[in-house]
Amino acid sequence: MDTILDIKNLTIKFGSFTAVDNISFSVGKGEIFGFLGANGAGKTTVIRAICGLTNITSGAIFINGANISSRLSFIKPHIGYMSQKFTLYKDLTIKENILFSAALYSMDSRQGIKRMNELFEYTNFKENENEFVKNLSGGSKQVVSLCACLLHNPDIIFLDEPTAGISPASRVLFWNLIRKLSGDGKTVFATTHYMDEARYCFQIALMRAGKIIALDSPENLKRITACDNLDDVFIKIISETKGNYES
Amino acid sequence: MSLDLSRVKAMALKECKHIIRDKFTVIMGFCLPIALILFFGFVIELNYDNINILIKDDSNSGQSREFVEKLKAGGYFNPVYFFGSDILEPINKNQSAAAAIIDKDFGKNIKNLKPAKIQILLDGSDGQKAGLSISYISGILEQITKDLYGGKSAYEIRTRFLFNPQLNGKWFTISGLMVVIIGLLSILMTALTISKEWEKGSMELLLSTRIKPIEIVLGKIAPYIFLSFIGALLVFITARTIFGIPFNGNILLFWIMCFIYIVSCLSLGILISVIARQQQLSMMISMVIGLMPSMLLSGFIFPIENMPLFFRILTFILPQRWFMEICRGVFLRGAGFTDLFLPLFMLCLFCFLMIIAACKKFKTDIEI
Ligand SMILES: Nc1ncnc2c1ncn2[C@@H]1O[C@H](COP(=O)(O)OP(=O)(O)OP(=O)(O)O)[C@@H](O)[C@H]1O
Ligand SMILES: [Mg+2]
């Protein structure tokens, strides 16, 4: 499989604090890559670095073979980013938000509306487009956010905890969308706190204190640790690395 | 660096929607300036009109009497001739807040076009009052020097004497007040907009797209120009109608300059917003920056010529200082474009530098 994202020895420091500590991995085209880890593990920092929003201390990040440090403006049209915080404007309607995002990618309103309708159909989104975003449910808000970052048809989409704080039913629907995107050739890079969501991923990276302590497919992880559900896998891996630290 | 105007437009339109839907901004834009000018206008009127000033006229010449006449005509001072020996006594006893001792050679020196002396004594315990008095007296002195040394005809002196509004203390302060209020309003308008986006996290989203800092900055400034302009217009109308400030200049010229002043202050607000990143902090910084220097260093209260060199240089970077010159010049003296070229140039320069600084700071922020 072709590689779309390649991270080599990435280290990110804030002053003397090392938020990301020499990590390397690569993600293939069309994969769903799961990025897991406790609060403060460094997940968001990695995503922000890939999207060019944080300075890299050392190492390199490549998207489609291009180094983001030198070719960010070339890469930006190929990436979509949905941040951990809800970032749409609550005092604008769904349509206004979407058209604004479209304009940021230099689409005029006709193109924007066309893309919006396509994406709402794709995601099976049924709300009135003139509804104010503040009146939407958590799940609907996340779908609109997702559509906003898909407008320019990026190759790889970074979703930072897209399912945090929404209902279990909405979470399932959202992950169905992620799988649909992957089926259509999009690469999805998602962070989550929910272990049950990890089973949809092709690869899982488990982060702890800035380091990747496990990186494999869900099946392999289960086999290596001899556990039959992912919750147990993670408990086992984390307790083992803790042991390593102590020894 | 290429600029995509469609993105600037999208940014500006979005901002307009925020403004229209947020009552607070609209109320601030319209009510705050009127409330401020009414409040300060009346406070200043109550406090600072008709200050008794003792005059010890050692010169006893036509020139010295003319000076006293002008002082009186302004309505700010009420000159009282003093014939005693110790002029400090009534000041110490709080019977008078100011005194002027006119040098015995005053009249003769003016006739011979030599430097003439007047000693001004002020009760400094009310610093603001004293400052205002100095600024006002020096205004009159400047006027007199111009008239008497500048080789203008006697006729012109007469007309100025009767109609020149610069002799009116209230007019002098209200026009200065306009500068402060329009500036404060404009700074506050934009000071919150970018820090709000940082706080809400939407800035991250913006920056992950192809929009450039300069596009964000320009798109943010554009809608507020209109709003601040309306605010300025309201202040202008209040000053003209309620306080009866005359307007002697070219109205188009005045509004063009006002426009540039507004853009300068809006850009300053943007820079504050970019630096602070938090709404509360931005608000505090812009209050301090919008009020303190414009009150103290713009020539509003303390005349710039009397400041120590350091502060005089400091005033160069204040848009308020330049617009103060423009405002008083156009309003009261009917100054034209050529008289105001320097202040206008300085405002444009300021504006340009603020926008560059905001974009630069933006860039480095992203890279943290
Ligand atoms: N700009 C910054 N300056 C200093 N420290 C930072 C900065 N951004 C993040 N950190 C620190 O880096 C560490 C990793 O943060 P990060 O947000 O990447 O964690 P996370 O895995 O996304 O956590 P969460 O699950 O809570 O979102 C945290 O300890 C955080 O405090
Ligand atoms: Mg995070």
PDB file of N, CA and C in Angstrom, chain A residues 14 48 51-55 73 76-77 79 81-83 85-89 91-93 96 100-101 103-106 132, chain B residues 4 6-7 10-11 14 17-19 21-22 197-211 365-368:
ATOM      1  N   PHE A  14       8.195  21.885  24.479  1.00  0.00           N
ATOM      2  CA  PHE A  14       7.733  23.217  24.883  1.00  0.00           C
ATOM      3  C   PHE A  14       8.651  23.649  26.008  1.00  0.00           C
ATOM      4  N   ARG A  48      -1.350  18.646  15.506  1.00  0.00           N
ATOM      5  CA  ARG A  48      -1.113  20.063  15.211  1.00  0.00           C
ATOM      6  C   ARG A  48       0.194  20.235  14.434  1.00  0.00           C
ATOM      7  N   CYS A  51      -0.335  19.347  10.835  1.00  0.00           N
ATOM      8  CA  CYS A  51      -1.080  20.383  10.104  1.00  0.00           C
ATOM      9  C   CYS A  51      -0.336  21.710  10.059  1.00  0.00           C
ATOM     10  N   GLY A  52       0.885  21.722  10.533  1.00  0.00           N
ATOM     11  CA  GLY A  52       1.692  22.935  10.446  1.00  0.00           C
ATOM     12  C   GLY A  52       1.331  23.989  11.472  1.00  0.00           C
ATOM     13  N   LEU A  53       0.727  23.575  12.584  1.00  0.00           N
ATOM     14  CA  LEU A  53       0.290  24.548  13.583  1.00  0.00           C
ATOM     15  C   LEU A  53       1.227  24.611  14.789  1.00  0.00           C
ATOM     16  N   THR A  54       2.223  23.750  14.819  1.00  0.00           N
ATOM     17  CA  THR A  54       3.167  23.729  15.936  1.00  0.00           C
ATOM     18  C   THR A  54       4.565  23.547  15.367  1.00  0.00           C
ATOM     19  N   ASN A  55       5.498  24.192  15.994  1.00  0.00           N
ATOM     20  CA  ASN A  55       6.882  24.050  15.558  1.00  0.00           C
ATOM     21  C   ASN A  55       7.446  22.690  15.945  1.00  0.00           C
ATOM     22  N   SER A  73       2.371  25.083   2.180  1.00  0.00           N
ATOM     23  CA  SER A  73       1.259  25.635   1.402  1.00  0.00           C
ATOM     24  C   SER A  73       0.872  24.701   0.259  1.00  0.00           C
ATOM     25  N   LYS A  76      -1.263  21.907   2.304  1.00  0.00           N
ATOM     26  CA  LYS A  76      -2.533  22.276   2.957  1.00  0.00           C
ATOM     27  C   LYS A  76      -3.789  21.850   2.195  1.00  0.00           C
ATOM     28  N   PRO A  77      -3.844  22.006   0.874  1.00  0.00           N
ATOM     29  CA  PRO A  77      -5.063  21.589   0.171  1.00  0.00           C
ATOM     30  C   PRO A  77      -5.336  20.088   0.273  1.00  0.00           C
ATOM     31  N   ILE A  79      -4.940  18.269   3.092  1.00  0.00           N
ATOM     32  CA  ILE A  79      -5.292  17.807   4.433  1.00  0.00           C
ATOM     33  C   ILE A  79      -6.545  18.500   4.953  1.00  0.00           C
ATOM     34  N   TYR A  81      -8.642  19.139   8.690  1.00  0.00           N
ATOM     35  CA  TYR A  81      -8.370  19.065  10.121  1.00  0.00           C
ATOM     36  C   TYR A  81      -9.619  19.438  10.896  1.00  0.00           C
ATOM     37  N   MET A  82     -10.025  18.537  11.765  1.00  0.00           N
ATOM     38  CA  MET A  82     -11.166  18.829  12.634  1.00  0.00           C
ATOM     39  C   MET A  82     -10.610  18.822  14.047  1.00  0.00           C
ATOM     40  N   SER A  83     -10.589  19.995  14.674  1.00  0.00           N
ATOM     41  CA  SER A  83      -9.846  20.081  15.927  1.00  0.00           C
ATOM     42  C   SER A  83     -10.685  19.572  17.100  1.00  0.00           C
ATOM     43  N   LYS A  85     -11.421  21.024  19.907  1.00  0.00           N
ATOM     44  CA  LYS A  85     -12.447  21.984  20.323  1.00  0.00           C
ATOM     45  C   LYS A  85     -13.445  22.126  19.185  1.00  0.00           C
ATOM     46  N   PHE A  86     -14.693  22.408  19.533  1.00  0.00           N
ATOM     47  CA  PHE A  86     -15.682  22.656  18.496  1.00  0.00           C
ATOM     48  C   PHE A  86     -15.448  24.049  17.927  1.00  0.00           C
ATOM     49  N   THR A  87     -15.129  24.116  16.642  1.00  0.00           N
ATOM     50  CA  THR A  87     -14.641  25.392  16.130  1.00  0.00           C
ATOM     51  C   THR A  87     -15.569  26.096  15.154  1.00  0.00           C
ATOM     52  N   LEU A  88     -16.735  25.529  14.881  1.00  0.00           N
ATOM     53  CA  LEU A  88     -17.646  26.285  14.014  1.00  0.00           C
ATOM     54  C   LEU A  88     -18.219  27.457  14.806  1.00  0.00           C
ATOM     55  N   TYR A  89     -18.725  28.459  14.070  1.00  0.00           N
ATOM     56  CA  TYR A  89     -19.250  29.645  14.745  1.00  0.00           C
ATOM     57  C   TYR A  89     -20.699  29.417  15.125  1.00  0.00           C
ATOM     58  N   ASP A  91     -22.960  31.380  16.230  1.00  0.00           N
ATOM     59  CA  ASP A  91     -23.960  32.388  15.865  1.00  0.00           C
ATOM     60  C   ASP A  91     -24.181  32.465  14.357  1.00  0.00           C
ATOM     61  N   LEU A  92     -23.576  31.533  13.625  1.00  0.00           N
ATOM     62  CA  LEU A  92     -23.856  31.454  12.192  1.00  0.00           C
ATOM     63  C   LEU A  92     -24.675  30.190  11.939  1.00  0.00           C
ATOM     64  N   THR A  93     -25.374  30.184  10.814  1.00  0.00           N
ATOM     65  CA  THR A  93     -26.146  28.989  10.477  1.00  0.00           C
ATOM     66  C   THR A  93     -25.213  27.935   9.882  1.00  0.00           C
ATOM     67  N   GLU A  96     -24.045  29.085   6.501  1.00  0.00           N
ATOM     68  CA  GLU A  96     -23.070  30.175   6.568  1.00  0.00           C
ATOM     69  C   GLU A  96     -21.690  29.660   6.983  1.00  0.00           C
ATOM     70  N   PHE A 100     -18.441  29.715   4.601  1.00  0.00           N
ATOM     71  CA  PHE A 100     -17.236  30.410   5.054  1.00  0.00           C
ATOM     72  C   PHE A 100     -16.018  29.490   4.905  1.00  0.00           C
ATOM     73  N   SER A 101     -16.157  28.252   5.377  1.00  0.00           N
ATOM     74  CA  SER A 101     -15.041  27.306   5.228  1.00  0.00           C
ATOM     75  C   SER A 101     -14.685  27.115   3.761  1.00  0.00           C
ATOM     76  N   ALA A 103     -15.049  29.232   1.372  1.00  0.00           N
ATOM     77  CA  ALA A 103     -14.366  30.423   0.870  1.00  0.00           C
ATOM     78  C   ALA A 103     -12.892  30.425   1.277  1.00  0.00           C
ATOM     79  N   LEU A 104     -12.598  29.859   2.452  1.00  0.00           N
ATOM     80  CA  LEU A 104     -11.197  29.802   2.879  1.00  0.00           C
ATOM     81  C   LEU A 104     -10.376  28.947   1.918  1.00  0.00           C
ATOM     82  N   TYR A 105     -11.067  28.036   1.243  1.00  0.00           N
ATOM     83  CA  TYR A 105     -10.373  27.238   0.227  1.00  0.00           C
ATOM     84  C   TYR A 105     -10.643  27.788  -1.169  1.00  0.00           C
ATOM     85  N   SER A 106     -10.957  29.073  -1.213  1.00  0.00           N
ATOM     86  CA  SER A 106     -11.136  29.784  -2.484  1.00  0.00           C
ATOM     87  C   SER A 106     -12.240  29.216  -3.362  1.00  0.00           C
ATOM     88  N   PHE A 132     -29.331  27.615  13.106  1.00  0.00           N
ATOM     89  CA  PHE A 132     -28.104  28.090  13.747  1.00  0.00           C
ATOM     90  C   PHE A 132     -27.368  26.922  14.372  1.00  0.00           C
TER      91      PHE A 132
ATOM     92  N   ASP B   4      -5.404  36.905  -1.443  1.00  0.00           N
ATOM     93  CA  ASP B   4      -6.620  36.443  -2.089  1.00  0.00           C
ATOM     94  C   ASP B   4      -7.795  37.247  -1.542  1.00  0.00           C
ATOM     95  N   SER B   6     -10.868  37.211  -2.223  1.00  0.00           N
ATOM     96  CA  SER B   6     -12.121  36.520  -1.932  1.00  0.00           C
ATOM     97  C   SER B   6     -12.113  35.995  -0.491  1.00  0.00           C
ATOM     98  N   ARG B   7     -10.922  35.623  -0.017  1.00  0.00           N
ATOM     99  CA  ARG B   7     -10.845  35.174   1.380  1.00  0.00           C
ATOM    100  C   ARG B   7     -11.005  36.352   2.339  1.00  0.00           C
ATOM    101  N   ALA B  10     -14.664  36.985   2.465  1.00  0.00           N
ATOM    102  CA  ALA B  10     -15.375  35.985   3.256  1.00  0.00           C
ATOM    103  C   ALA B  10     -15.200  36.273   4.741  1.00  0.00           C
ATOM    104  N   MET B  11     -13.977  36.616   5.114  1.00  0.00           N
ATOM    105  CA  MET B  11     -13.668  36.930   6.508  1.00  0.00           C
ATOM    106  C   MET B  11     -14.491  38.138   6.961  1.00  0.00           C
ATOM    107  N   LYS B  14     -18.226  37.313   7.298  1.00  0.00           N
ATOM    108  CA  LYS B  14     -18.459  36.526   8.512  1.00  0.00           C
ATOM    109  C   LYS B  14     -18.466  37.445   9.727  1.00  0.00           C
ATOM    110  N   LYS B  17     -21.592  39.365  10.147  1.00  0.00           N
ATOM    111  CA  LYS B  17     -22.688  38.581  10.731  1.00  0.00           C
ATOM    112  C   LYS B  17     -22.539  38.515  12.243  1.00  0.00           C
ATOM    113  N   HIS B  18     -21.299  38.307  12.717  1.00  0.00           N
ATOM    114  CA  HIS B  18     -21.087  38.314  14.168  1.00  0.00           C
ATOM    115  C   HIS B  18     -21.555  39.633  14.763  1.00  0.00           C
ATOM    116  N   ILE B  19     -21.184  40.728  14.091  1.00  0.00           N
ATOM    117  CA  ILE B  19     -21.488  42.053  14.640  1.00  0.00           C
ATOM    118  C   ILE B  19     -22.993  42.272  14.704  1.00  0.00           C
ATOM    119  N   ARG B  21     -25.342  40.151  14.779  1.00  0.00           N
ATOM    120  CA  ARG B  21     -26.068  39.267  15.690  1.00  0.00           C
ATOM    121  C   ARG B  21     -25.676  39.480  17.140  1.00  0.00           C
ATOM    122  N   ASP B  22     -24.627  40.244  17.373  1.00  0.00           N
ATOM    123  CA  ASP B  22     -24.202  40.480  18.746  1.00  0.00           C
ATOM    124  C   ASP B  22     -24.577  41.915  19.117  1.00  0.00           C
ATOM    125  N   GLU B 197     -11.146  34.460  18.625  1.00  0.00           N
ATOM    126  CA  GLU B 197     -10.950  33.274  17.780  1.00  0.00           C
ATOM    127  C   GLU B 197      -9.917  32.323  18.380  1.00  0.00           C
ATOM    128  N   TRP B 198      -8.903  32.888  19.018  1.00  0.00           N
ATOM    129  CA  TRP B 198      -7.933  32.018  19.685  1.00  0.00           C
ATOM    130  C   TRP B 198      -8.606  31.282  20.822  1.00  0.00           C
ATOM    131  N   GLU B 199      -9.364  32.047  21.614  1.00  0.00           N
ATOM    132  CA  GLU B 199      -9.970  31.458  22.808  1.00  0.00           C
ATOM    133  C   GLU B 199     -10.945  30.359  22.438  1.00  0.00           C
ATOM    134  N   LYS B 200     -11.710  30.570  21.385  1.00  0.00           N
ATOM    135  CA  LYS B 200     -12.715  29.576  21.008  1.00  0.00           C
ATOM    136  C   LYS B 200     -12.112  28.429  20.217  1.00  0.00           C
ATOM    137  N   GLY B 201     -10.885  28.561  19.790  1.00  0.00           N
ATOM    138  CA  GLY B 201     -10.245  27.479  19.060  1.00  0.00           C
ATOM    139  C   GLY B 201     -10.445  27.576  17.555  1.00  0.00           C
ATOM    140  N   SER B 202     -11.275  28.517  17.110  1.00  0.00           N
ATOM    141  CA  SER B 202     -11.535  28.593  15.672  1.00  0.00           C
ATOM    142  C   SER B 202     -10.313  29.107  14.908  1.00  0.00           C
ATOM    143  N   MET B 203      -9.418  29.781  15.629  1.00  0.00           N
ATOM    144  CA  MET B 203      -8.207  30.259  14.960  1.00  0.00           C
ATOM    145  C   MET B 203      -7.400  29.079  14.426  1.00  0.00           C
ATOM    146  N   GLU B 204      -7.390  28.001  15.208  1.00  0.00           N
ATOM    147  CA  GLU B 204      -6.640  26.828  14.779  1.00  0.00           C
ATOM    148  C   GLU B 204      -7.174  26.323  13.442  1.00  0.00           C
ATOM    149  N   LEU B 205      -8.494  26.321  13.361  1.00  0.00           N
ATOM    150  CA  LEU B 205      -9.113  25.853  12.126  1.00  0.00           C
ATOM    151  C   LEU B 205      -8.756  26.774  10.961  1.00  0.00           C
ATOM    152  N   LEU B 206      -8.846  28.085  11.224  1.00  0.00           N
ATOM    153  CA  LEU B 206      -8.509  29.054  10.172  1.00  0.00           C
ATOM    154  C   LEU B 206      -7.093  28.813   9.674  1.00  0.00           C
ATOM    155  N   LEU B 207      -6.190  28.638  10.630  1.00  0.00           N
ATOM    156  CA  LEU B 207      -4.783  28.539  10.251  1.00  0.00           C
ATOM    157  C   LEU B 207      -4.455  27.221   9.575  1.00  0.00           C
ATOM    158  N   SER B 208      -5.313  26.214   9.774  1.00  0.00           N
ATOM    159  CA  SER B 208      -5.042  24.950   9.090  1.00  0.00           C
ATOM    160  C   SER B 208      -5.465  25.051   7.624  1.00  0.00           C
ATOM    161  N   THR B 209      -6.222  26.095   7.288  1.00  0.00           N
ATOM    162  CA  THR B 209      -6.612  26.274   5.883  1.00  0.00           C
ATOM    163  C   THR B 209      -5.575  27.162   5.185  1.00  0.00           C
ATOM    164  N   ARG B 210      -5.923  27.591   3.985  1.00  0.00           N
ATOM    165  CA  ARG B 210      -4.918  28.346   3.232  1.00  0.00           C
ATOM    166  C   ARG B 210      -4.961  29.840   3.500  1.00  0.00           C
ATOM    167  N   ILE B 211      -5.851  30.268   4.352  1.00  0.00           N
ATOM    168  CA  ILE B 211      -5.950  31.709   4.604  1.00  0.00           C
ATOM    169  C   ILE B 211      -4.661  32.201   5.265  1.00  0.00           C
ATOM    170  N   ASP B 365       3.477  33.221  16.173  1.00  0.00           N
ATOM    171  CA  ASP B 365       2.594  32.519  17.093  1.00  0.00           C
ATOM    172  C   ASP B 365       2.296  31.109  16.627  1.00  0.00           C
ATOM    173  N   ILE B 366       2.027  31.007  15.346  1.00  0.00           N
ATOM    174  CA  ILE B 366       1.672  29.707  14.800  1.00  0.00           C
ATOM    175  C   ILE B 366       2.838  28.752  14.975  1.00  0.00           C
ATOM    176  N   GLU B 367       4.026  29.325  14.902  1.00  0.00           N
ATOM    177  CA  GLU B 367       5.199  28.460  14.921  1.00  0.00           C
ATOM    178  C   GLU B 367       5.619  28.033  16.307  1.00  0.00           C
ATOM    179  N   ILE B 368       4.948  28.559  17.330  1.00  0.00           N
ATOM    180  CA  ILE B 368       5.329  28.160  18.687  1.00  0.00           C
ATOM    181  C   ILE B 368       5.016  26.686  18.896  1.00  0.00           C
TER     182      ILE B 368
END
